[in-house]
PDB file of C-alpha atoms in Angstrom:
ATOM      1  CA  MET E   1       0.000   0.000   0.000  1.00 65.00           C
ATOM      2  CA  SER E   2       1.305   3.414  -0.902  1.00 70.00           C
ATOM      3  CA  GLU E   3       2.105   6.030   1.702  1.00 72.00           C
ATOM      4  CA  ALA E   4      -0.760   8.185   0.429  1.00 66.00           C
ATOM      5  CA  ALA E   5      -3.236   5.286   0.709  1.00 65.00           C
ATOM      6  CA  GLU E   6      -2.085   4.653   4.280  1.00 73.00           C
ATOM      7  CA  LYS E   7      -2.664   8.331   5.047  1.00 72.00           C
ATOM      8  CA  PHE E   8      -6.289   8.014   3.869  1.00 68.00           C
ATOM      9  CA  GLU E   9      -6.791   4.847   5.928  1.00 73.00           C
ATOM     10  CA  THR E  10      -5.629   6.662   9.042  1.00 77.00           C
ATOM     11  CA  ALA E  11      -7.869   9.634   8.272  1.00 73.00           C
ATOM     12  CA  MET E  12     -11.044   7.595   7.635  1.00 73.00           C
ATOM     13  CA  PRO E  13     -12.753   8.333  10.995  1.00 76.00           C
ATOM     14  CA  ALA E  14     -12.188  12.082  10.641  1.00 76.00           C
ATOM     15  CA  TRP E  15     -13.336  11.963   7.000  1.00 73.00           C
ATOM     16  CA  LYS E  16     -16.576  10.181   7.937  1.00 77.00           C
ATOM     17  CA  GLN E  17     -17.209  12.704  10.707  1.00 83.00           C
ATOM     18  CA  TRP E  18     -16.707  15.585   8.245  1.00 74.00           C
ATOM     19  CA  GLN E  19     -19.059  13.976   5.681  1.00 74.00           C
ATOM     20  CA  GLU E  20     -21.804  13.525   8.249  1.00 81.00           C
ATOM     21  CA  ALA E  21     -21.506  17.088   9.563  1.00 85.00           C
ATOM     22  CA  PRO E  22     -23.873  19.705   8.091  1.00 89.00           C
ATOM     23  CA  TRP E  23     -21.131  21.297   5.930  1.00 85.00           C
ATOM     24  CA  GLY E  24     -20.089  17.908   4.538  1.00 80.00           C
ATOM     25  CA  ARG E  25     -23.657  16.962   3.659  1.00 85.00           C
ATOM     26  CA  LEU E  26     -24.176  20.406   2.127  1.00 88.00           C
ATOM     27  CA  ARG E  27     -21.030  20.111  -0.004  1.00 84.00           C
ATOM     28  CA  TYR E  28     -22.188  16.791  -1.468  1.00 81.00           C
ATOM     29  CA  ALA E  29     -25.735  18.075  -2.021  1.00 87.00           C
ATOM     30  CA  ILE E  30     -24.391  21.109  -3.899  1.00 88.00           C
ATOM     31  CA  ALA E  31     -22.024  18.946  -5.950  1.00 85.00           C
ATOM     32  CA  GLU E  32     -24.934  16.654  -6.859  1.00 85.00           C
ATOM     33  CA  ALA E  33     -27.162  19.569  -7.876  1.00 88.00           C
ATOM     34  CA  ASN E  34     -24.408  21.071 -10.036  1.00 88.00           C
ATOM     35  CA  LEU E  35     -23.666  17.737 -11.669  1.00 85.00           C
ATOM     36  CA  LEU E  36     -27.330  17.048 -12.453  1.00 85.00           C
ATOM     37  CA  ARG E  37     -27.639  20.521 -13.938  1.00 88.00           C
ATOM     38  CA  HIS E  38     -24.771  19.688 -16.304  1.00 85.00           C
ATOM     39  CA  PHE E  39     -26.363  16.354 -17.235  1.00 85.00           C
ATOM     40  CA  GLY E  40     -29.207  18.392 -18.658  1.00 83.00           C
ATOM     41  CA  GLU E  41     -31.802  16.359 -20.515  1.00 83.00           C
ATOM     42  CA  ARG E  42     -29.752  13.204 -19.953  1.00 86.00           C
ATOM     43  CA  ALA E  43     -30.158  13.368 -16.160  1.00 80.00           C
ATOM     44  CA  ASP E  44     -33.018  10.876 -16.263  1.00 83.00           C
ATOM     45  CA  GLU E  45     -31.346   8.292 -18.501  1.00 91.00           C
ATOM     46  CA  PRO E  46     -28.801   5.835 -17.091  1.00 94.00           C
ATOM     47  CA  LEU E  47     -25.342   7.276 -17.669  1.00 94.00           C
ATOM     48  CA  ARG E  48     -21.955   5.582 -17.220  1.00 95.00           C
ATOM     49  CA  VAL E  49     -19.954   7.582 -14.692  1.00 94.00           C
ATOM     50  CA  LEU E  50     -16.282   7.204 -13.804  1.00 94.00           C
ATOM     51  CA  ASP E  51     -15.773   8.609 -10.312  1.00 93.00           C
ATOM     52  CA  LEU E  52     -12.022   9.226 -10.018  1.00 91.00           C
ATOM     53  CA  ALA E  53     -10.872   9.250  -6.402  1.00 86.00           C
ATOM     54  CA  GLY E  54     -14.451   8.339  -5.534  1.00 87.00           C
ATOM     55  CA  GLY E  55     -13.440   7.411  -2.012  1.00 83.00           C
ATOM     56  CA  ASP E  56     -16.136   5.961   0.177  1.00 83.00           C
ATOM     57  CA  ASP E  57     -19.030   6.706  -2.214  1.00 81.00           C
ATOM     58  CA  GLY E  58     -20.001  10.277  -1.347  1.00 82.00           C
ATOM     59  CA  ASP E  59     -21.012  10.946  -4.943  1.00 88.00           C
ATOM     60  CA  ALA E  60     -21.438   7.435  -6.354  1.00 91.00           C
ATOM     61  CA  LEU E  61     -24.313   6.403  -4.128  1.00 91.00           C
ATOM     62  CA  ARG E  62     -26.279   9.560  -4.940  1.00 90.00           C
ATOM     63  CA  LEU E  63     -25.826   8.880  -8.663  1.00 92.00           C
ATOM     64  CA  ALA E  64     -26.629   5.159  -8.429  1.00 95.00           C
ATOM     65  CA  VAL E  65     -29.877   5.908  -6.583  1.00 93.00           C
ATOM     66  CA  ARG E  66     -30.846   7.877  -9.706  1.00 92.00           C
ATOM     67  CA  GLY E  67     -30.103   4.823 -11.902  1.00 94.00           C
ATOM     68  CA  HIS E  68     -26.641   5.747 -13.163  1.00 94.00           C
ATOM     69  CA  HIS E  69     -23.872   3.124 -13.459  1.00 96.00           C
ATOM     70  CA  VAL E  70     -20.841   4.286 -11.481  1.00 95.00           C
ATOM     71  CA  THR E  71     -17.274   2.980 -11.413  1.00 95.00           C
ATOM     72  CA  ILE E  72     -15.384   4.246  -8.382  1.00 94.00           C
ATOM     73  CA  ALA E  73     -11.614   4.324  -8.948  1.00 93.00           C
ATOM     74  CA  ASP E  74      -9.618   5.051  -5.810  1.00 91.00           C
ATOM     75  CA  TYR E  75      -6.198   4.007  -4.524  1.00 87.00           C
ATOM     76  CA  ALA E  76      -7.192   3.759  -0.858  1.00 87.00           C
ATOM     77  CA  PRO E  77      -8.411   0.227  -0.026  1.00 89.00           C
ATOM     78  CA  ALA E  78     -10.166   1.411   3.158  1.00 87.00           C
ATOM     79  CA  MET E  79     -12.180   3.947   1.163  1.00 87.00           C
ATOM     80  CA  LEU E  80     -13.211   1.291  -1.374  1.00 91.00           C
ATOM     81  CA  THR E  81     -14.171  -1.136   1.389  1.00 91.00           C
ATOM     82  CA  ALA E  82     -16.353   1.537   2.967  1.00 90.00           C
ATOM     83  CA  ALA E  83     -17.896   2.331  -0.431  1.00 92.00           C
ATOM     84  CA  ALA E  84     -18.640  -1.334  -1.155  1.00 94.00           C
ATOM     85  CA  GLY E  85     -20.330  -1.664   2.247  1.00 93.00           C
ATOM     86  CA  CYS E  86     -22.534   1.391   1.703  1.00 92.00           C
ATOM     87  CA  VAL E  87     -23.427   0.309  -1.809  1.00 95.00           C
ATOM     88  CA  ALA E  88     -24.348  -3.210  -0.631  1.00 96.00           C
ATOM     89  CA  ALA E  89     -26.423  -1.818   2.248  1.00 96.00           C
ATOM     90  CA  ALA E  90     -28.324   0.342  -0.240  1.00 95.00           C
ATOM     91  CA  GLY E  91     -28.896  -2.638  -2.559  1.00 96.00           C
ATOM     92  CA  LEU E  92     -27.087  -0.970  -5.453  1.00 96.00           C
ATOM     93  CA  THR E  93     -24.268  -3.444  -6.181  1.00 96.00           C
ATOM     94  CA  ASP E  94     -25.535  -3.882  -9.734  1.00 97.00           C
ATOM     95  CA  LEU E  95     -24.970  -0.161 -10.399  1.00 97.00           C
ATOM     96  CA  VAL E  96     -21.671   0.551  -8.621  1.00 97.00           C
ATOM     97  CA  SER E  97     -18.299  -1.124  -9.023  1.00 94.00           C
ATOM     98  CA  CYS E  98     -15.130  -0.345  -7.092  1.00 95.00           C
ATOM     99  CA  VAL E  99     -11.659  -0.493  -8.634  1.00 94.00           C
ATOM    100  CA  GLU E 100      -8.423   0.040  -6.730  1.00 93.00           C
ATOM    101  CA  ALA E 101      -6.446   2.361  -8.973  1.00 92.00           C
ATOM    102  CA  ASP E 102      -4.399   5.533  -8.945  1.00 87.00           C
ATOM    103  CA  ALA E 103      -5.993   8.311 -11.005  1.00 86.00           C
ATOM    104  CA  ASN E 104      -2.560   8.944 -12.562  1.00 86.00           C
ATOM    105  CA  ALA E 105      -2.158   5.311 -13.669  1.00 88.00           C
ATOM    106  CA  LEU E 106      -5.575   3.877 -14.480  1.00 91.00           C
ATOM    107  CA  PRO E 107      -5.913   0.235 -15.573  1.00 91.00           C
ATOM    108  CA  ALA E 108      -6.284  -0.310 -19.310  1.00 90.00           C
ATOM    109  CA  ASP E 109      -9.895  -1.500 -19.046  1.00 88.00           C
ATOM    110  CA  ILE E 110     -10.890   1.809 -17.446  1.00 89.00           C
ATOM    111  CA  VAL E 111      -8.844   3.884 -19.894  1.00 87.00           C
ATOM    112  CA  ARG E 112     -10.525   2.078 -22.798  1.00 87.00           C
ATOM    113  CA  GLY E 113     -13.936   2.170 -21.108  1.00 82.00           C
ATOM    114  CA  GLU E 114     -16.698   4.285 -22.429  1.00 89.00           C
ATOM    115  CA  PHE E 115     -18.028   6.757 -19.897  1.00 94.00           C
ATOM    116  CA  ASP E 116     -20.543   9.524 -20.348  1.00 93.00           C
ATOM    117  CA  VAL E 117     -19.177  11.449 -17.370  1.00 90.00           C
ATOM    118  CA  VAL E 118     -15.840  11.575 -15.548  1.00 91.00           C
ATOM    119  CA  LEU E 119     -16.188  13.004 -12.060  1.00 90.00           C
ATOM    120  CA  CYS E 120     -13.185  14.354 -10.125  1.00 86.00           C
ATOM    121  CA  HIS E 121     -14.865  15.693  -6.980  1.00 76.00           C
ATOM    122  CA  ASN E 122     -12.362  15.877  -4.100  1.00 72.00           C
ATOM    123  CA  LEU E 123      -9.379  14.795  -6.193  1.00 71.00           C
ATOM    124  CA  LEU E 124      -7.311  17.758  -7.285  1.00 65.00           C
ATOM    125  CA  GLN E 125      -6.382  18.988  -3.823  1.00 67.00           C
ATOM    126  CA  TYR E 126      -4.715  15.609  -3.122  1.00 66.00           C
ATOM    127  CA  VAL E 127      -2.458  15.391  -6.184  1.00 69.00           C
ATOM    128  CA  GLU E 128       0.803  17.201  -6.850  1.00 70.00           C
TER     129      GLU E 128
END
């Protein structure tokens, strides 16, 4: 496991606490509203979404509930484990898949994949 992935594992409890706080929930609600606005007329049809650095599903679950197919790519195993648990609990395993991958070195099947949307919410501030 990379040093960066270990850092995210250690920070998981604080991250969850931030997400559940009013400002965390608000940030994800605003991100969802902005994203749906950009989907336009296609918002109601099932889209294929690549969620780079998707973490523990903050965006993916919201999109899957709307019927979109989401691939979460993240390099932190703890984040992906948390995402898989949330997705399973919501009964959405047929709409969300989790792939351990670095956004700077994606596996060939993702690079060649066809996605309607690539989401990079909460990614840029963590890369050099």
